[in-house]
Structure formats: structure tokens, C-alpha cells
Amino acid sequence: MPYRHVLKVPATGPSVRVARETAELVLVECGVGLRHPSVGPGLLILAELVTNSVRHAAVLSPVITVTYAHGAGAFAFAVHDRHPYQPALYGALATAAGSGLAMVVEMTMELGGTVVVRPDADGRGKSIWITLPL
């Protein structure tokens, strides 16, 4: 994707709002209207992923990195932290119904998007990438 923006935020509650507002700015800058049907759910997914990093990874990852990308017909974002836990995304649907991660996977799939976990090379962190069609 030709457009990329990287945001580094502290692993604290207010960073959820900052990540969401930055996503809105990036989308507008890329010419995507905030009323597009994928935008509202995408922002909710982003907020859930940042919240998960704040709640579960802050002790080992005081900084969270959010990467936004845009290309023809798609918007992607990744939330990266340095906690070693690698969630089983599709297992979340079967074993943790009602969990935030299950909601992320379900909403992404309903929008026709993809969700993947990419571990850091050293195994001490990961990025969760969401790609949504526009």
C-alpha cells in the first residue's frame, strides 16, 4: 500500500482515543469519507486492539505502535506491542465468544477483511494487522 503513517503512543488509556482520531485523519487525508460503511466498524476494531495492548501488554510494552496503510480499495492498520503472547485469532471465535478479540475477528470477517498476527523476529512482540476493503 503506497500510503503509510506510523504513530507511537504510550500504553495508557488516552492512547485509544489518539489512535482512533489519527485513523480518522489518515482516512480523510487519503480521500476516504468517514461515512464509508467500513469506517465505523474499523475504528471500533482499532480501539479494541489498542485497548487490549493497554490492558494486557503495558507492563512489558510501555509504547504501542499503530501503523496505518492505504491503497487502492483497502485500508489497513496494525497494532504492535512488545508482549510475547501470540493470540490464536480464530480460536478466539470458538473459545472466547463475547471477548474483545472474538469481536475483532468476527467484525473483520463480516466486512470482508483479513486479520493476522505477525510475531516479531525475536518472538518478544507482535503486530495484529487488519485489512479492510473500501
CSV table of C-alpha atoms in Angstrom, one decimal:
chain,number,residue,atom,x,y,z
A,1,MET,CA,0.0,0.0,0.0
A,2,PRO,CA,1.5,3.3,-1.1
A,3,TYR,CA,0.4,5.4,1.9
A,4,ARG,CA,1.8,4.6,5.3
A,5,HIS,CA,1.6,6.5,8.6
A,6,VAL,CA,3.2,5.4,11.9
A,7,LEU,CA,2.0,6.5,15.4
A,8,LYS,CA,3.8,5.7,18.6
A,9,VAL,CA,1.8,6.2,21.8
A,10,PRO,CA,2.2,5.3,25.5
A,11,ALA,CA,0.4,2.2,26.6
A,12,THR,CA,-2.2,4.2,28.5
A,13,GLY,CA,-5.9,4.7,28.2
A,14,PRO,CA,-5.9,8.0,26.5
A,15,SER,CA,-3.9,6.5,23.6
A,16,VAL,CA,-7.0,4.6,22.5
A,17,ARG,CA,-8.7,8.0,21.6
A,18,VAL,CA,-5.5,9.3,20.0
A,19,ALA,CA,-5.2,6.2,17.8
A,20,ARG,CA,-8.8,6.4,16.7
A,21,GLU,CA,-8.6,10.2,15.9
A,22,THR,CA,-5.4,9.6,14.0
A,23,ALA,CA,-7.1,6.9,11.9
A,24,GLU,CA,-9.9,9.4,11.1
A,25,LEU,CA,-7.3,12.0,10.0
A,26,VAL,CA,-5.5,9.4,7.9
A,27,LEU,CA,-8.7,8.3,6.2
A,28,VAL,CA,-9.7,11.8,5.3
A,29,GLU,CA,-6.2,12.6,4.0
A,30,CYS,CA,-6.5,9.5,1.8
A,31,GLY,CA,-9.9,10.7,0.5
A,32,VAL,CA,-12.0,8.1,2.3
A,33,GLY,CA,-15.2,9.6,3.7
A,34,LEU,CA,-15.8,8.9,7.4
A,35,ARG,CA,-19.3,7.7,6.4
A,36,HIS,CA,-18.0,4.8,4.4
A,37,PRO,CA,-19.6,1.6,5.8
A,38,SER,CA,-16.3,0.1,6.8
A,39,VAL,CA,-15.0,3.1,8.7
A,40,GLY,CA,-17.2,3.0,11.8
A,41,PRO,CA,-16.6,-0.8,12.4
A,42,GLY,CA,-12.9,-0.3,11.5
A,43,LEU,CA,-12.5,2.4,14.1
A,44,LEU,CA,-14.2,0.1,16.7
A,45,ILE,CA,-11.8,-2.7,15.8
A,46,LEU,CA,-8.8,-0.4,16.1
A,47,ALA,CA,-10.0,0.9,19.5
A,48,GLU,CA,-10.4,-2.7,20.8
A,49,LEU,CA,-6.9,-3.7,19.7
A,50,VAL,CA,-5.3,-0.7,21.3
A,51,THR,CA,-7.3,-1.3,24.4
A,52,ASN,CA,-6.1,-4.9,24.5
A,53,SER,CA,-2.5,-3.7,24.3
A,54,VAL,CA,-3.0,-1.1,27.0
A,55,ARG,CA,-4.7,-3.7,29.3
A,56,HIS,CA,-2.5,-6.7,28.7
A,57,ALA,CA,0.8,-5.6,27.4
A,58,ALA,CA,1.7,-2.3,29.1
A,59,VAL,CA,3.9,-3.9,31.7
A,60,LEU,CA,6.2,-5.3,29.0
A,61,SER,CA,5.5,-2.8,26.3
A,62,PRO,CA,5.3,0.8,27.6
A,63,VAL,CA,4.9,2.0,23.9
A,64,ILE,CA,2.4,0.8,21.4
A,65,THR,CA,2.9,1.4,17.7
A,66,VAL,CA,0.0,1.8,15.4
A,67,THR,CA,0.7,1.7,11.6
A,68,TYR,CA,-1.9,2.9,9.1
A,69,ALA,CA,-1.8,2.0,5.4
A,70,HIS,CA,-4.0,2.9,2.5
A,71,GLY,CA,-4.0,1.7,-1.1
A,72,ALA,CA,-6.4,1.1,-3.9
A,73,GLY,CA,-9.6,-0.3,-2.5
A,74,ALA,CA,-8.2,-1.1,1.0
A,75,PHE,CA,-7.3,0.4,4.4
A,76,ALA,CA,-5.1,-1.5,6.8
A,77,PHE,CA,-3.8,-0.9,10.3
A,78,ALA,CA,-1.6,-2.7,12.7
A,79,VAL,CA,-1.3,-2.5,16.5
A,80,HIS,CA,2.1,-3.6,17.7
A,81,ASP,CA,3.3,-4.2,21.3
A,82,ARG,CA,6.3,-6.0,22.8
A,83,HIS,CA,4.4,-8.6,24.8
A,84,PRO,CA,5.3,-12.1,23.8
A,85,TYR,CA,1.8,-13.6,23.9
A,86,GLN,CA,0.6,-14.5,20.4
A,87,PRO,CA,-3.2,-14.8,20.4
A,88,ALA,CA,-4.9,-17.5,18.4
A,89,LEU,CA,-7.3,-15.3,16.5
A,90,TYR,CA,-9.6,-17.8,15.0
A,91,GLY,CA,-9.6,-19.9,18.2
A,92,ALA,CA,-11.0,-16.8,19.9
A,93,LEU,CA,-14.2,-17.2,17.9
A,94,ALA,CA,-14.7,-20.8,19.2
A,95,THR,CA,-13.4,-20.5,22.8
A,96,ALA,CA,-14.0,-16.9,23.9
A,97,ALA,CA,-17.3,-15.8,22.5
A,98,GLY,CA,-18.0,-12.4,23.7
A,99,SER,CA,-14.4,-11.5,24.1
A,100,GLY,CA,-13.0,-8.4,22.5
A,101,LEU,CA,-10.7,-10.4,20.3
A,102,ALA,CA,-13.5,-12.6,19.1
A,103,MET,CA,-15.4,-9.4,18.2
A,104,VAL,CA,-12.4,-8.1,16.3
A,105,VAL,CA,-12.2,-11.3,14.2
A,106,GLU,CA,-15.9,-11.5,13.7
A,107,MET,CA,-16.3,-7.9,12.6
A,108,THR,CA,-13.3,-8.1,10.3
A,109,MET,CA,-14.6,-11.2,8.6
A,110,GLU,CA,-18.1,-9.7,8.2
A,111,LEU,CA,-16.6,-6.7,6.5
A,112,GLY,CA,-14.7,-9.0,4.1
A,113,GLY,CA,-11.4,-8.1,5.6
A,114,THR,CA,-8.5,-10.1,7.0
A,115,VAL,CA,-6.8,-10.3,10.4
A,116,VAL,CA,-3.4,-11.8,11.0
A,117,VAL,CA,-0.9,-11.9,13.9
A,118,ARG,CA,2.7,-11.2,12.8
A,119,PRO,CA,5.3,-12.1,15.5
A,120,ASP,CA,8.4,-10.0,15.9
A,121,ALA,CA,11.6,-11.8,14.7
A,122,ASP,CA,12.8,-12.2,18.3
A,123,GLY,CA,9.4,-13.6,19.5
A,124,ARG,CA,9.0,-10.9,22.1
A,125,GLY,CA,6.2,-9.0,20.5
A,126,LYS,CA,3.7,-9.0,17.7
A,127,SER,CA,1.6,-6.9,15.4
A,128,ILE,CA,-2.1,-7.6,14.7
A,129,TRP,CA,-2.8,-6.5,11.2
A,130,ILE,CA,-6.4,-5.7,10.0
A,131,THR,CA,-7.1,-5.1,6.3
A,132,LEU,CA,-10.5,-3.8,5.3
A,133,PRO,CA,-11.9,-3.4,1.8
A,134,LEU,CA,-13.1,0.1,0.9
